Amino acid sequence: MSNIILIGFMGAGKTTAGLRLAKELGVSLIDTDQRIEEEQQRSINDIFAAEGEAYFRGLETQQLKKLMQQEQAVISVGGGLPVQRVNHPLLKQLGQTIYLKAQKETLVKRLQGSTTRPLLKGGQLEEKIASLMEAREAVYEEVADIIVETDDKNLNEVVEAIKEQIGSFRRKEIK
Ligand code: S3P
């Protein structure tokens, strides 16, 4: 199999679903945020604070480029990565992209109290999420090969839905 890439807003469950999916498929999970933090030996909060967002976006693209030889992995990418158009051909080449979609209300609930995401710091959480979502949703839909709605699903159901969709996507590819 080529790779399966999970995209979606912060709090959409990319890492949690990614871990479970990778385990069930017997492959590894690669998380671009985690790789960046390991390489940089500092947190995403610290990178944003010291170098700014544009610098972080550059690191994300570098990570994707490093993955170009990767096969048979589930890859979870940060919520802002697919928004950068420079990353689109890289994502296409890397594998099937699955958008884990969630409504604003669901995300607000899940992101309450998150301290690890610099873009959500300060101000009204709900407003921040709303404005970022407005700017991003269309791009997520454009990039995605498959969309999985997550709002009314538990972890098992999300993973099952992904597996089902990957199957039908593959069958379409073969035809
Ligand atoms: C970001 C999402 C984060 C992380 C960084 C920026 C974004 O990843 O890459 O804080 O721009 O949406 P998660 O989507 O895993 O929270």
CSV table of C-alpha atoms and ligand atoms in Angstrom, one decimal:
chain,number,residue,atom,x,y,z
A,1,MET,CA,0.0,0.0,0.0
A,2,SER,CA,1.1,3.6,-0.5
A,3,ASN,CA,0.7,5.8,2.6
A,4,ILE,CA,-2.5,7.0,4.2
A,5,ILE,CA,-2.4,10.6,5.2
A,6,LEU,CA,-4.7,12.1,7.8
A,7,ILE,CA,-5.5,15.8,7.5
A,8,GLY,CA,-8.0,18.0,9.3
A,9,PHE,CA,-8.4,20.7,11.8
A,10,MET,CA,-6.6,20.7,15.2
A,11,GLY,CA,-8.6,18.5,17.5
A,12,ALA,CA,-10.1,16.4,14.6
A,13,GLY,CA,-8.5,13.3,16.0
A,14,LYS,CA,-5.8,12.8,13.4
A,15,THR,CA,-3.2,11.5,15.9
A,16,THR,CA,-5.6,9.4,18.0
A,17,ALA,CA,-7.3,7.8,14.9
A,18,GLY,CA,-3.9,7.5,13.2
A,19,LEU,CA,-2.4,5.5,16.0
A,20,ARG,CA,-5.3,3.1,16.1
A,21,LEU,CA,-5.5,2.8,12.3
A,22,ALA,CA,-1.7,2.1,12.0
A,23,LYS,CA,-1.9,-0.5,14.7
A,24,GLU,CA,-4.8,-2.3,13.0
A,25,LEU,CA,-3.1,-2.2,9.6
A,26,GLY,CA,0.2,-3.3,11.1
A,27,VAL,CA,2.1,-0.3,9.9
A,28,SER,CA,3.8,2.7,11.7
A,29,LEU,CA,2.4,6.0,12.4
A,30,ILE,CA,4.4,9.0,11.4
A,31,ASP,CA,3.4,12.4,12.9
A,32,THR,CA,4.9,15.4,11.2
A,33,ASP,CA,4.5,17.6,14.3
A,34,GLN,CA,6.3,15.0,16.5
A,35,ARG,CA,9.1,14.7,14.0
A,36,ILE,CA,9.6,18.5,13.9
A,37,GLU,CA,9.7,18.7,17.7
A,38,GLU,CA,12.2,15.8,17.8
A,39,GLU,CA,14.5,17.3,15.2
A,40,GLN,CA,14.3,20.8,16.6
A,41,GLN,CA,14.5,19.6,20.2
A,42,ARG,CA,11.9,22.1,21.2
A,43,SER,CA,8.1,22.3,21.3
A,44,ILE,CA,5.9,23.7,18.6
A,45,ASN,CA,5.0,26.5,21.0
A,46,ASP,CA,8.7,27.4,21.4
A,47,ILE,CA,9.3,27.2,17.7
A,48,PHE,CA,6.4,29.6,17.0
A,49,ALA,CA,7.5,32.0,19.8
A,50,ALA,CA,11.1,32.1,18.8
A,51,GLU,CA,10.9,31.9,15.0
A,52,GLY,CA,7.3,32.7,14.0
A,53,GLU,CA,4.7,30.8,12.0
A,54,ALA,CA,6.4,31.1,8.5
A,55,TYR,CA,9.5,29.4,9.8
A,56,PHE,CA,7.4,26.5,11.2
A,57,ARG,CA,5.6,26.2,7.8
A,58,GLY,CA,9.0,25.8,6.2
A,59,LEU,CA,9.8,23.0,8.6
A,60,GLU,CA,6.6,21.2,7.7
A,61,THR,CA,7.4,21.3,4.0
A,62,GLN,CA,10.9,20.0,4.8
A,63,GLN,CA,9.4,17.1,6.7
A,64,LEU,CA,7.1,16.2,3.8
A,65,LYS,CA,10.0,16.2,1.4
A,66,LYS,CA,11.9,13.8,3.7
A,67,LEU,CA,9.0,11.4,3.6
A,68,MET,CA,9.0,11.1,-0.2
A,69,GLN,CA,10.6,7.6,0.0
A,70,GLN,CA,8.2,6.4,2.7
A,71,GLU,CA,5.7,3.6,2.0
A,72,GLN,CA,3.2,1.7,4.0
A,73,ALA,CA,2.7,4.2,6.8
A,74,VAL,CA,-0.1,6.2,8.3
A,75,ILE,CA,1.0,9.8,8.3
A,76,SER,CA,-0.7,12.4,10.5
A,77,VAL,CA,0.1,16.0,9.5
A,78,GLY,CA,-0.5,19.3,11.4
A,79,GLY,CA,-3.7,21.1,10.8
A,80,GLY,CA,-2.1,23.9,8.8
A,81,LEU,CA,0.1,21.8,6.5
A,82,PRO,CA,-2.5,21.2,3.8
A,83,VAL,CA,-3.3,24.9,3.7
A,84,GLN,CA,0.1,25.6,2.1
A,85,ARG,CA,-0.3,25.1,-1.6
A,86,VAL,CA,3.4,24.2,-2.0
A,87,ASN,CA,2.6,21.0,0.0
A,88,HIS,CA,-0.2,19.8,-2.4
A,89,PRO,CA,1.9,18.0,-5.0
A,90,LEU,CA,3.9,16.4,-2.2
A,91,LEU,CA,0.7,15.1,-0.4
A,92,LYS,CA,-0.6,13.8,-3.8
A,93,GLN,CA,2.7,11.9,-4.3
A,94,LEU,CA,2.8,10.5,-0.8
A,95,GLY,CA,-0.5,8.6,-0.8
A,96,GLN,CA,-4.3,8.8,-0.2
A,97,THR,CA,-5.4,11.8,1.8
A,98,ILE,CA,-8.2,11.4,4.3
A,99,TYR,CA,-9.9,14.5,5.7
A,100,LEU,CA,-11.2,13.9,9.2
A,101,LYS,CA,-14.0,16.4,9.3
A,102,ALA,CA,-15.6,17.8,12.4
A,103,GLN,CA,-18.1,20.6,13.1
A,104,LYS,CA,-17.0,23.7,14.9
A,105,GLU,CA,-19.0,22.8,18.1
A,106,THR,CA,-17.2,19.4,18.3
A,107,LEU,CA,-13.8,21.0,17.8
A,108,VAL,CA,-14.5,23.7,20.5
A,109,LYS,CA,-15.3,20.9,22.9
A,110,ARG,CA,-12.2,18.9,22.1
A,111,LEU,CA,-9.8,21.9,22.1
A,112,GLN,CA,-11.0,23.4,25.4
A,113,GLY,CA,-8.0,23.7,27.6
A,114,SER,CA,-5.4,22.8,24.9
A,115,THR,CA,-2.1,24.6,25.7
A,116,THR,CA,0.1,23.1,23.0
A,117,ARG,CA,-1.3,24.9,20.0
A,118,PRO,CA,0.1,28.4,19.5
A,119,LEU,CA,-2.6,29.5,17.0
A,120,LEU,CA,-5.3,29.1,19.7
A,121,LYS,CA,-3.6,31.1,22.4
A,122,GLY,CA,-5.3,34.2,23.8
A,123,GLY,CA,-8.8,35.5,22.9
A,124,GLN,CA,-12.0,33.6,22.4
A,125,LEU,CA,-11.4,30.0,21.4
A,126,GLU,CA,-14.6,29.7,19.5
A,127,GLU,CA,-13.9,32.8,17.4
A,128,LYS,CA,-10.4,31.6,16.6
A,129,ILE,CA,-11.6,28.2,15.5
A,130,ALA,CA,-14.4,29.8,13.5
A,131,SER,CA,-12.1,32.1,11.5
A,132,LEU,CA,-9.4,29.4,10.9
A,133,MET,CA,-12.1,27.0,9.8
A,134,GLU,CA,-13.5,29.4,7.4
A,135,ALA,CA,-10.2,29.9,5.8
A,136,ARG,CA,-9.3,26.2,5.7
A,137,GLU,CA,-12.3,24.0,5.1
A,138,ALA,CA,-12.4,24.5,1.4
A,139,VAL,CA,-8.8,23.6,1.1
A,140,TYR,CA,-9.1,20.5,3.2
A,141,GLU,CA,-12.0,19.3,0.9
A,142,GLU,CA,-10.0,20.2,-2.2
A,143,VAL,CA,-6.9,18.2,-1.0
A,144,ALA,CA,-8.8,15.2,0.3
A,145,ASP,CA,-9.3,12.0,-1.7
A,146,ILE,CA,-11.7,10.8,1.0
A,147,ILE,CA,-13.8,12.7,3.7
A,148,VAL,CA,-14.8,11.0,6.9
A,149,GLU,CA,-17.3,12.8,9.2
A,150,THR,CA,-16.3,12.3,12.8
A,151,ASP,CA,-18.9,14.3,14.8
A,152,ASP,CA,-21.1,11.4,15.9
A,153,LYS,CA,-18.5,8.7,15.8
A,154,ASN,CA,-16.4,7.2,18.6
A,155,LEU,CA,-12.8,6.2,17.9
A,156,ASN,CA,-13.7,2.7,16.7
A,157,GLU,CA,-16.3,4.0,14.3
A,158,VAL,CA,-13.9,6.6,12.9
A,159,VAL,CA,-11.3,4.0,12.3
A,160,GLU,CA,-13.8,1.6,10.8
A,161,ALA,CA,-15.1,4.3,8.5
A,162,ILE,CA,-11.6,5.1,7.3
A,163,LYS,CA,-10.9,1.4,6.6
A,164,GLU,CA,-14.1,1.0,4.7
A,165,GLN,CA,-13.4,4.1,2.6
A,166,ILE,CA,-9.8,3.1,1.9
A,167,GLY,CA,-11.2,-0.2,0.5
A,168,SER,CA,-13.7,1.4,-1.8
A,169,PHE,CA,-11.1,4.1,-2.9
A,170,ARG,CA,-8.7,1.3,-3.9
A,171,ARG,CA,-11.3,-0.6,-5.7
A,172,LYS,CA,-12.1,2.5,-7.7
A,173,GLU,CA,-8.4,3.0,-8.5
A,174,ILE,CA,-8.2,-0.6,-9.8
A,175,LYS,CA,-11.2,-0.4,-12.1
B,1,S3P,C1,-1.5,23.8,13.6
B,1,S3P,C2,-1.8,22.5,14.0
B,1,S3P,C3,-1.0,21.8,15.0
B,1,S3P,C4,0.5,22.2,14.9
B,1,S3P,C5,0.6,23.6,15.0
B,1,S3P,C6,-0.2,24.4,13.9
B,1,S3P,C7,-2.4,24.5,12.6
B,1,S3P,O1,-1.2,20.4,14.8
B,1,S3P,O2,1.0,21.7,13.6
B,1,S3P,O3,0.2,24.0,16.3
B,1,S3P,O4,-1.9,25.5,12.0
B,1,S3P,O5,-3.5,24.1,12.5
B,1,S3P,P1,-2.5,19.5,15.1
B,1,S3P,O6,-3.5,19.7,14.0
B,1,S3P,O7,-2.0,18.1,15.2
B,1,S3P,O8,-3.1,20.1,16.4
